[in-house]
Coordinates of C-alpha atoms in Angstrom, one line a residue:
X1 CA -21.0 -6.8 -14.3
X2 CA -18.0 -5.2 -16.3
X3 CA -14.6 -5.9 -14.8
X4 CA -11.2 -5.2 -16.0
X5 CA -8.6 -8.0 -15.0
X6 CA -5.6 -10.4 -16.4
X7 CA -6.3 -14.7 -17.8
X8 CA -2.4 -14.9 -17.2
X9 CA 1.1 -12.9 -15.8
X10 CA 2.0 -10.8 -18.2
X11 CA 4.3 -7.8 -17.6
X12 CA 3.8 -5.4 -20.4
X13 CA -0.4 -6.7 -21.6
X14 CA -3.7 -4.5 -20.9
X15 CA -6.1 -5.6 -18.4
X16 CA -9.1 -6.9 -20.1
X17 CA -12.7 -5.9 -19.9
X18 CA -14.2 -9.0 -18.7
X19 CA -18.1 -9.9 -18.0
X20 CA -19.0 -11.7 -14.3
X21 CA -21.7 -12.5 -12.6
X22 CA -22.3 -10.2 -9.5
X23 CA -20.3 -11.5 -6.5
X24 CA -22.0 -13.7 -4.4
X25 CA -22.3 -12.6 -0.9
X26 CA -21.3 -14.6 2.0
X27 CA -22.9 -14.8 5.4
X28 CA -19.8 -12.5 6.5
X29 CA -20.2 -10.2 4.0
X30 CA -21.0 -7.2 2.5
X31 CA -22.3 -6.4 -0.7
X32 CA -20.2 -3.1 -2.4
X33 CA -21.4 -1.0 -5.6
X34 CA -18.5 0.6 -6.8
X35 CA -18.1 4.6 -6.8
X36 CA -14.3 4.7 -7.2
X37 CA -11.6 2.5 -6.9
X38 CA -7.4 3.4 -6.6
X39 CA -4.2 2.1 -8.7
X40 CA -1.7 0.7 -6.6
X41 CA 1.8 -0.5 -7.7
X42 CA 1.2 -3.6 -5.9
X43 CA -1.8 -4.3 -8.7
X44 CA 1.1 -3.5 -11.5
X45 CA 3.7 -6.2 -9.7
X46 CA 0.7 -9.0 -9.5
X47 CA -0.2 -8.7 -13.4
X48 CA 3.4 -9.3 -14.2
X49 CA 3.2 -12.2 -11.8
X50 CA 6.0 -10.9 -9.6
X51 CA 4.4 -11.9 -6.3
X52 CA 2.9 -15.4 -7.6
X53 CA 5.1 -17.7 -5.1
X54 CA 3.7 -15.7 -2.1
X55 CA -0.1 -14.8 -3.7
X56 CA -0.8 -18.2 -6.2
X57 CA -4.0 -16.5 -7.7
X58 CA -6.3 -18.2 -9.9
X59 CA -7.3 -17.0 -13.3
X60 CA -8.8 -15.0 -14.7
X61 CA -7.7 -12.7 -11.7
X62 CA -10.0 -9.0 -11.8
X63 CA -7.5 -6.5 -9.9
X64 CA -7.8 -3.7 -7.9
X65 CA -7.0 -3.7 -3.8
X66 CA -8.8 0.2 -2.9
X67 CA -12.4 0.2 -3.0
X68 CA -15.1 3.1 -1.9
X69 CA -18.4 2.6 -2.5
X70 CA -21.7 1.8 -1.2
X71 CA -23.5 -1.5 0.5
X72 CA -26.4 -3.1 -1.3
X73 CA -26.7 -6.1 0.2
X74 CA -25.6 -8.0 3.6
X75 CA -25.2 -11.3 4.6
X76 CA -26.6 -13.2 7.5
X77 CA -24.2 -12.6 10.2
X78 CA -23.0 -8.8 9.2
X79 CA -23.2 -7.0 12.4
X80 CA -21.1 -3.5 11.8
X81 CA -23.0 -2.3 8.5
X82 CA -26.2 -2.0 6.8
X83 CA -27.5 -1.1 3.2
X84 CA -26.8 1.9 2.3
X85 CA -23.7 2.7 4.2
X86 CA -21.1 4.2 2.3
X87 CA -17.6 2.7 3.0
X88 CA -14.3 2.2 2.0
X89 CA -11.9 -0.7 1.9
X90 CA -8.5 -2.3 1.3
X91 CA -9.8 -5.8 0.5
X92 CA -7.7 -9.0 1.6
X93 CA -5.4 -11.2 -0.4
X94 CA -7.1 -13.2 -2.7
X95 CA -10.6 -11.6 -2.4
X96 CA -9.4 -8.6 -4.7
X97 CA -11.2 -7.2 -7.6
X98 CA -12.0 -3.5 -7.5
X99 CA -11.7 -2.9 -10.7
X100 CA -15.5 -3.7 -11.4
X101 CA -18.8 -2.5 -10.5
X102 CA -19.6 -4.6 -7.4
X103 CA -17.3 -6.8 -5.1
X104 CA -18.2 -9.1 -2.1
X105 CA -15.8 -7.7 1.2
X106 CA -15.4 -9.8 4.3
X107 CA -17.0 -6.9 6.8
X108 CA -13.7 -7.1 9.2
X109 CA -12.0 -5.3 6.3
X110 CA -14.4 -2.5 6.0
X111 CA -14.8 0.7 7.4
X112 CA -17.1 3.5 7.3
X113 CA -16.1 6.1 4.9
X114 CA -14.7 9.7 6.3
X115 CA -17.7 11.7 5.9
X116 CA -14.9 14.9 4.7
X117 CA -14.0 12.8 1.7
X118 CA -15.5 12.1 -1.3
X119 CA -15.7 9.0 -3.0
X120 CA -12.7 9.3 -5.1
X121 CA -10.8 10.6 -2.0
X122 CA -11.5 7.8 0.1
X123 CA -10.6 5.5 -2.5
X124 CA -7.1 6.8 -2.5
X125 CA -6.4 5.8 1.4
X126 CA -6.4 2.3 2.4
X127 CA -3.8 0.5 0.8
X128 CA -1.0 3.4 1.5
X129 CA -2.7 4.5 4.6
X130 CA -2.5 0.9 6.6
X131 CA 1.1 0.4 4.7
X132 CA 2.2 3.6 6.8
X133 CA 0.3 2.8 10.0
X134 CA 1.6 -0.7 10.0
X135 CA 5.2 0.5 9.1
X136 CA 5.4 3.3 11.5
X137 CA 2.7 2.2 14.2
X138 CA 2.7 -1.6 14.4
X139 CA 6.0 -2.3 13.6
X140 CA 8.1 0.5 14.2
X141 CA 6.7 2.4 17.4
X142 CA 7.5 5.8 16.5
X143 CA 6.9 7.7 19.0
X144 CA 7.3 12.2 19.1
X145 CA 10.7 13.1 19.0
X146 CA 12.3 10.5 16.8
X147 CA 13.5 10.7 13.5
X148 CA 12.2 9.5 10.4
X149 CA 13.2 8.9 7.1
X150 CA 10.7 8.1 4.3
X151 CA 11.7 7.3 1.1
X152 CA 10.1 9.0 -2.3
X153 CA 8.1 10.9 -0.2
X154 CA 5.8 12.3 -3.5
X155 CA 4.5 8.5 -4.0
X156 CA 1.2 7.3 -2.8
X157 CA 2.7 5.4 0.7
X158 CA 5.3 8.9 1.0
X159 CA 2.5 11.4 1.0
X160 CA 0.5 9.7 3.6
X161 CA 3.6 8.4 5.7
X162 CA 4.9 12.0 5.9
X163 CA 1.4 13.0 7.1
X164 CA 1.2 10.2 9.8
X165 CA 4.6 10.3 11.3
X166 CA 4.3 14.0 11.8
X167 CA 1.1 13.6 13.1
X168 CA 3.3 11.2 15.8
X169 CA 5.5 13.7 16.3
X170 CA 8.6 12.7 14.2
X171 CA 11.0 14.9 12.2
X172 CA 10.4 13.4 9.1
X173 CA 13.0 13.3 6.3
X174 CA 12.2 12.4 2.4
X175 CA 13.6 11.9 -1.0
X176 CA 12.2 13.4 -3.9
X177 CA 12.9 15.5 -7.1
X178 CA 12.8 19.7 -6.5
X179 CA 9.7 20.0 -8.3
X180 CA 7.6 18.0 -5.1
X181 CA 9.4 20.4 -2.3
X182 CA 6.2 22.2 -1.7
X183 CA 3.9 19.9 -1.5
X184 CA 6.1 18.1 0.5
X185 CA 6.4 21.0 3.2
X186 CA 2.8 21.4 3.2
X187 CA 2.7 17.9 4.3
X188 CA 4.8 18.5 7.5
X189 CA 8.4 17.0 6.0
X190 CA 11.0 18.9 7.9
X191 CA 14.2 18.1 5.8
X192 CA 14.0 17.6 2.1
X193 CA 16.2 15.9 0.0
X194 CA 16.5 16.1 -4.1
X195 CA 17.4 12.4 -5.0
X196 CA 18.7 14.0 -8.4
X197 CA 21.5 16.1 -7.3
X198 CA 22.1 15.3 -3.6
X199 CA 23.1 11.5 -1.3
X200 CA 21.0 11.2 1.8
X201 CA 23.2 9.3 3.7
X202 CA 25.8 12.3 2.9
X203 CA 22.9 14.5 5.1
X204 CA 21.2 12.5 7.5
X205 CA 22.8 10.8 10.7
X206 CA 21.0 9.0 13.7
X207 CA 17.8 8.4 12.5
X208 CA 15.0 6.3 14.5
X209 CA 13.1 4.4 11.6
X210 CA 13.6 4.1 7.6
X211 CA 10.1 3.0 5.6
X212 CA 12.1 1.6 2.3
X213 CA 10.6 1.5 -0.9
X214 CA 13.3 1.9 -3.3
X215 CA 15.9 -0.4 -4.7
X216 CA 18.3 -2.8 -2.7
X217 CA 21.4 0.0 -3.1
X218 CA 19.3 2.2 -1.8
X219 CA 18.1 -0.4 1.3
X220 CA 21.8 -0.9 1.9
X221 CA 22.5 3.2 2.0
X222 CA 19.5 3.5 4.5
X223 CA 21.4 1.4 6.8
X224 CA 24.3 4.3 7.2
X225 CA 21.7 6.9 8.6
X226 CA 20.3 5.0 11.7
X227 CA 21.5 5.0 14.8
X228 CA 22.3 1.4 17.0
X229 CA 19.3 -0.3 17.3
X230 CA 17.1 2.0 14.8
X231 CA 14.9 -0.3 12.3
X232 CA 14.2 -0.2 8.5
X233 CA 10.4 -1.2 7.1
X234 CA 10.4 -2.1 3.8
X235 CA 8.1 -2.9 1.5
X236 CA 10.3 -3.5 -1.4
X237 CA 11.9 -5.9 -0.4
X238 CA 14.0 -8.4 0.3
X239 CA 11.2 -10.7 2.1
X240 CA 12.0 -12.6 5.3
X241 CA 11.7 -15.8 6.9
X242 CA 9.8 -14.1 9.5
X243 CA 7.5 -12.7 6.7
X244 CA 6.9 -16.1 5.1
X245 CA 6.3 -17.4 8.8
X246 CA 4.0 -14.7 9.5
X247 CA 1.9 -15.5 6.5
X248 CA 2.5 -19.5 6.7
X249 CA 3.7 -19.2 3.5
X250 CA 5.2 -23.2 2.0
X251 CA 8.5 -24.7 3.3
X252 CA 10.2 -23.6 -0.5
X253 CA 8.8 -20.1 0.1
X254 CA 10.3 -20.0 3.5
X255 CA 13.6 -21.4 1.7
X256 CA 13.9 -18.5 -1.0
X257 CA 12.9 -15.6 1.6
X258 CA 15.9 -16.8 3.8
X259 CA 18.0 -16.7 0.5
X260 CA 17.0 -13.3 -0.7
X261 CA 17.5 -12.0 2.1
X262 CA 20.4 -13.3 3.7
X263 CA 22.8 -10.7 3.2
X264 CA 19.9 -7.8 4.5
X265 CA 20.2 -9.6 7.8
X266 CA 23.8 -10.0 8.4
X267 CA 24.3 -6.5 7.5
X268 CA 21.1 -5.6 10.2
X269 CA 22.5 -8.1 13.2
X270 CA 26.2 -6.8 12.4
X271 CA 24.8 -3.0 12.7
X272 CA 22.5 -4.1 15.4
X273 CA 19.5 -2.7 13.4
X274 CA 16.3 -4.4 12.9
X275 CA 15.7 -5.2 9.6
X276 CA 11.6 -6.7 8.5
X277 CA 9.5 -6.6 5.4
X278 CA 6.1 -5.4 5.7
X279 CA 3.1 -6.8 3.3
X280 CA 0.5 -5.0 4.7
X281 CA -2.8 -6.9 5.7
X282 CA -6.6 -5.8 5.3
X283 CA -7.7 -4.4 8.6
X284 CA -10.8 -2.6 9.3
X285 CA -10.3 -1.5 12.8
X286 CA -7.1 0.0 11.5
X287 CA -8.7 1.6 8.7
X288 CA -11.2 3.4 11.0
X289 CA -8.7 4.5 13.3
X290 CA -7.5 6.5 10.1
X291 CA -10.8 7.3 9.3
X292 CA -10.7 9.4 12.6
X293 CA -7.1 11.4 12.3
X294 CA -9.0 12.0 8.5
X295 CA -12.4 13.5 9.8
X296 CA -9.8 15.2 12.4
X297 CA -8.2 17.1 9.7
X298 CA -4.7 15.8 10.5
X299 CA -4.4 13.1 7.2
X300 CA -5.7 14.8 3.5
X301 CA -5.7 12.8 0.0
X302 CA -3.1 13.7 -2.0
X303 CA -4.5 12.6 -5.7
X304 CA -2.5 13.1 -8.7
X305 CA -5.2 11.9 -11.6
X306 CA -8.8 10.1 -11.9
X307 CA -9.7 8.5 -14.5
X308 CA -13.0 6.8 -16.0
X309 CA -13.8 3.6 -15.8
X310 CA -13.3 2.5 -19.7
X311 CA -9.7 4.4 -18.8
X312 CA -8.9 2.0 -16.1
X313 CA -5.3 0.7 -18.6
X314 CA -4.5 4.3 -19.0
X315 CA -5.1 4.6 -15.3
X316 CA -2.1 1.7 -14.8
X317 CA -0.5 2.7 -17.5
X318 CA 0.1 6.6 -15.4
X319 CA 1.4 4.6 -12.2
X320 CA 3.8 2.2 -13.9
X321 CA 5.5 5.6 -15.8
X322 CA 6.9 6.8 -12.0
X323 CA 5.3 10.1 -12.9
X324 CA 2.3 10.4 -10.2
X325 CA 2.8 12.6 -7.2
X326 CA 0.1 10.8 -4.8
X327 CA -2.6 8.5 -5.6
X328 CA -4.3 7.4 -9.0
X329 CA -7.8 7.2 -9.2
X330 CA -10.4 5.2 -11.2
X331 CA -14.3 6.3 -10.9
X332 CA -16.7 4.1 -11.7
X333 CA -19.7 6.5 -10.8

């Protein structure tokens, strides 16, 4: 089968068009032809090899974490699915590789596909989608009538957290240049802020929950807007020791989270806010809770581009510049 992947961390090289075998599939596990796949910054940050102390991958390494497509093949012990279904997927850590025309998924990180979306659609969900449930469900606990702020709400995490915490019932706030505003509004965010001209922590006050995803001056400013005991999510960055626990991640691991982020929590246990970093996990029960709040009508895709297959370093290319508003897609078929 064709793949496109890295044989070493490289910030600035092309993926390579690379020739497998087709996956081998596990009594667990489920065969997956691939219709359409997503971009994700994440796949950007591991080619560069900026996540290599927490995720040691071996090379050659095929990327790509979104997956929709349908089931060919099942192992012995799959209960949930059968040929034929048509599903989608954020695969787990170390079993990525979406970017090709089959993968092998472990069927607890599967879920049927919303039968409203096409395949390109439901590519574009489950890597932002369970980032924004586990930020503002899991870990946060938002609940109706509290107050949100999501940072650049246009991105591909923004324009589905904004979707799901109004969908909770939050006011939701978000940064973003002028130019997004509408779609923005159309996605339930209540107060709007244009990072280019205007200071959010000059506009908002007693906030609930932040989901960071910008820079650590902007993590720091976030803390100015909550109110006592309010939390910040972020998936930028700085990690924890929690996080490195959470993932029983090695002893000098554990050693440079609590360094990185030393500062983060003084500032949180001084302000008596509750600071964690979220790496979201593969979780198909998850996945096909969003499945029903999608089928529901309350969640849409938001997709900025799709691209072919042979396009797939184009397709990279468009979600390092910073430029897509929403989700980047790759279809295979």
């Amino acid at each position: 089968m064709k793949s496109y992947g890295i044989n070493r961390y490289k910030k600035d090289s092309a993926l390579q068009l690379i020739d497998l075998p087709e996956p081998v599939v596990k009594e667990n596990e489920v065969l997956v032809q691939i219709y359409a796949a997503s971009v994700n910054l994440l796949d950007s940050k591991i080619k560069s090899g900026e996540f290599k102390l927490i995720l040691p991958y071996k090379m050659p390494l095929i990327l790509g974490h979104d997956v929709a497509g349908v089931i060919t093949k099942v192992g012995s012990k799959v209960k949930s699915f059968k040929v034929g279904d048509e599903i989608y997927a954020r695969v787990a850590d170390f079993h990525i590789g979406t970017f090709a025309e089959f993968i092998s998924i472990n069927e607890k990180d599967v879920a049927l596909k919303p039968k409203n979306l096409t395949m390109e659609e439901a590519a574009s969900i489950p890597l932002v989608g369970l980032t924004a449930w586990q930020a503002l469900i899991t870990k946060s606990n938002v609940q109706a009538g509290q107050k949100v702020f999501i940072q650049a709400g246009s991105g591909g995490v923004g324009t589905f957290a904004i979707q799901l915490a109004k969908y909770l019932g939050a006011t939701v706030a978000t940064t973003a240049s002028e130019k997004s505003f509408e779609l923005l509004k159309s996605l339930g965010a209540d107060v709007l802020i244009d990072y280019k001209t205007q200071n959010f922590e000059d506009i908002l006050m007693d906030y609930d929950a932040v989901l960071n995803s910008q820079d650590d001056k902007t993590l720091e400013k976030s803390f100015n807007i909550l109110k006592s005991k309010g939390k910040i999510i972020s998936i930028s960055g700085p990690p924890t020791p929690a996080f490195a626990d959470e993932f029983n991640l090695p002893w000098y691991v554990k050693l440079v989270t609590k360094l990185l982020s030393r500062k983060i929590r003084k500032k949180a246990d001084k302000q008596n806010i509750n600071y964690s970093f979220l790496f979201m996990k593969a979780d198909g029960k998850q996945l096909a809770e969003i499945t029903k709040l999608i089928e529901a009508g309350e969640i849409k895709p938001v997709i900025d581009k799709v691209f072919s297959f042979e396009n797939t370093n184009e397709a990279v290319k468009y979600v390092e510049s910073g430029r897509a508003k929403g989700k980047v897609v790759i279809k295979m078929l």
